[in-house]
Amino acid sequence: MNDTTFQHAERVIDAVDGKRSDDGIENAISASWSRCINAHGLDPSRRQAPRVEDVTRINELEDQHETLISIARLEMDSLYEQIAGSGYALLLTDEQGVILYDKVDPTLSKSFRSAGLIHGANWSESAEGTNGIGTCIAERRAVTVHRNDHFRARHINLSCTGAPILNADGALTAVLDASCVNANCSRASQMHTKAMVSMSARLIEKCLFLRRYRDHCILRFHSRAEFVNLLHDAALALDEDGRIAGADQAAMHLLGEAGDWTLQGRNISEILDLPAHISDPVYRRSQTALMPVRDHQHGRRFFLTCQPAPGETQRGGRLRDAGSGRKALPVAQQGVSAEIDIDTVAGSDPVMQRNARCARRLATSQVSILLQGPTGSGKDVFARAVHNAGDRADKPFVAVNCAAIPESLIEAELFGYKGGAFTGARKEGARGRILQADGGTLFLDEIGDMPLDLQTRLLRVLEERTVTPLGSERPIPIDIRLMSASLRNLNDMVAEGQFREDLYYRLNGITLTLPPLRERSDLEAIIRQVFDVEAADFDDPITMSDAAMDILLQHEWPGNIRELRNVLRTAVAMCEDACITPADLSIADNGRQKAASRSGAAISASLSTADTHAELETQEKEAGNPLEQAECSALRETIEKHRFNMSRAARALGVSRNTLYRKMRQHGIEYGPAAR
């Protein structure tokens, strides 16, 4: 036993014996350690191989949880794209802690295997002691077990965050876990991971509920209208008599189910001020629009939509959203990603609206769409919106980030392989992402990073409409719609011999360019939309100060929407007094210097107002554009007149603050009194 193992084991045993009461150990961790010793008889210093189920048992569990895995896989793939490159693996376990599905960076698979985080391994507390999965099961809540929090000394290099997934009856059915090997991050930094994993777990829960009651009328409601039919809303399932057949966790929380106040079996008119004839299919069909209701228990107002049961639709086929003609999505794709439509993604920005019009016309065609735009600008979200608008909306949408997969493994990831096709291959083989997308859409992100030899194979697949897995000689027919994206200019890469010309023309049926976030005319609306989503999980309403909004509007957003989401997520978690201030924004560069440099009009804050104006006038004369000079002067005069209160200046000019900041960047006008 080495010193580290001995010291950790001594710390655990002393804590359980009550000898360490001021060591900063959380109650949930100390309670888990106590269970490990007293209930499970574990030794923190003992090293033992992970307990892995045999193949037969694993297959039985996968069959038993087929619906769960199919739903969770979509959300885990989406979450993995957000954390790719951060060293984390995503794990899905059953209610006993057995790993049923995993998403692991192939370059780190050896490290995770050494740690015992492998398919079929049992990570319950009784098997592996205190850990993110097992302790989450025991506590029935999201937990983070960071390094020395683990019971076993062999796990102290891990950081694990697990969130419970409850089924439609409220029983624990699975755990979603994000684990990192050789974690060097702080415990405080795990708050972000915990929030992301918990949000994904809630989405999976929502989809499980909707799948369970897919043959029922579904009511979706929330106290805020903009959250109805999104992840954070509540859902009730009604039987044909208008009685509540099921309620998800959000519905029970909002309507206060407790003790003798239960929802199941009651007529919905007893709970909400809906008419008794809600049970009439004709009435249900007419109530697909958003409507305000109040609950009888507390008189609180909610906004609600009614989604009739499949047999109650006018044609008896797929449901349609009133007024839009957009198909409702299958349960496996409902939730956040399912609500993405082209109009929502486009917003009010003219460039994006043009992209939306083009994409909508091509949504049901076989024309390939190539998306160009900087990283983080939402190319994957736009691609999913196009998929949702087409005739393949109820089929798989499979996204592959070609830049995130090592070159040595991308072939197996795309085309699949037979069992034993190469060293390290799974015994059962793998279908590959192309076959997973059969019947639906394959989205190849960062296609410019695909090696040339694989470009040749991909071209053959697209031309012959078949794919041959590694180690197999039998081609398999496929039917896929292809979309691709790249932040690099593929036309330039073709000219430089870095990309196949024939594949480029096969991908480029039409090219749509997504603007960077800083250039979007609806920037303020996007900020508020992302902020509302990130703040929705908190019990107390969270607001944002005008000063914080001003900083967000000025920022250059080199990471685009992805950066915006992370900045706001952190700000929401860290703000005090339920209000985001500039101090809560983790932005290293607010963009003023970049804007000034780009326009050639960097202004020293140490200059006096007169000197600054003289310098600007000289630059304007050199520019030689009277219209630009007049606009620049009018902007500066109005801003200074209102003492750099940007909201008042924008109102005086009759433009939005977003437009005002954009104009300031164009003319190199700095923000704040220091610029005078």
Coordinates of C-alpha atoms in Angstrom, one line a residue, residues 26-35 125 130-145 162-164 166 172 175 194:
E26 CA -20.0 17.2 2.5
N27 CA -22.8 15.4 4.3
A28 CA -23.8 13.4 1.2
I29 CA -20.2 12.2 0.9
S30 CA -19.8 11.3 4.6
A31 CA -23.1 9.5 4.5
S32 CA -22.0 7.5 1.5
W33 CA -18.7 6.6 3.1
S34 CA -20.6 5.3 6.1
R35 CA -22.8 3.1 3.9
E125 CA -22.0 2.0 -4.3
T130 CA -18.8 6.5 -3.3
N131 CA -18.9 7.7 -6.9
G132 CA -21.1 9.9 -9.2
I133 CA -23.3 7.0 -10.4
G134 CA -23.7 4.9 -7.3
T135 CA -24.2 7.9 -4.9
C136 CA -26.6 9.5 -7.3
I137 CA -28.7 6.3 -7.1
A138 CA -28.5 6.2 -3.3
E139 CA -29.3 9.9 -2.9
R140 CA -31.9 10.1 -5.8
R141 CA -30.5 13.5 -6.7
A142 CA -27.7 15.0 -8.8
V143 CA -24.3 14.7 -7.1
T144 CA -20.7 15.5 -7.9
V145 CA -18.0 13.2 -6.4
G162 CA -24.3 11.9 -12.0
A163 CA -28.0 13.0 -12.4
P164 CA -31.0 10.7 -11.8
L166 CA -36.9 9.2 -13.4
L172 CA -35.5 6.0 -10.6
V175 CA -28.4 7.8 -14.2
K194 CA -23.6 19.4 -12.9

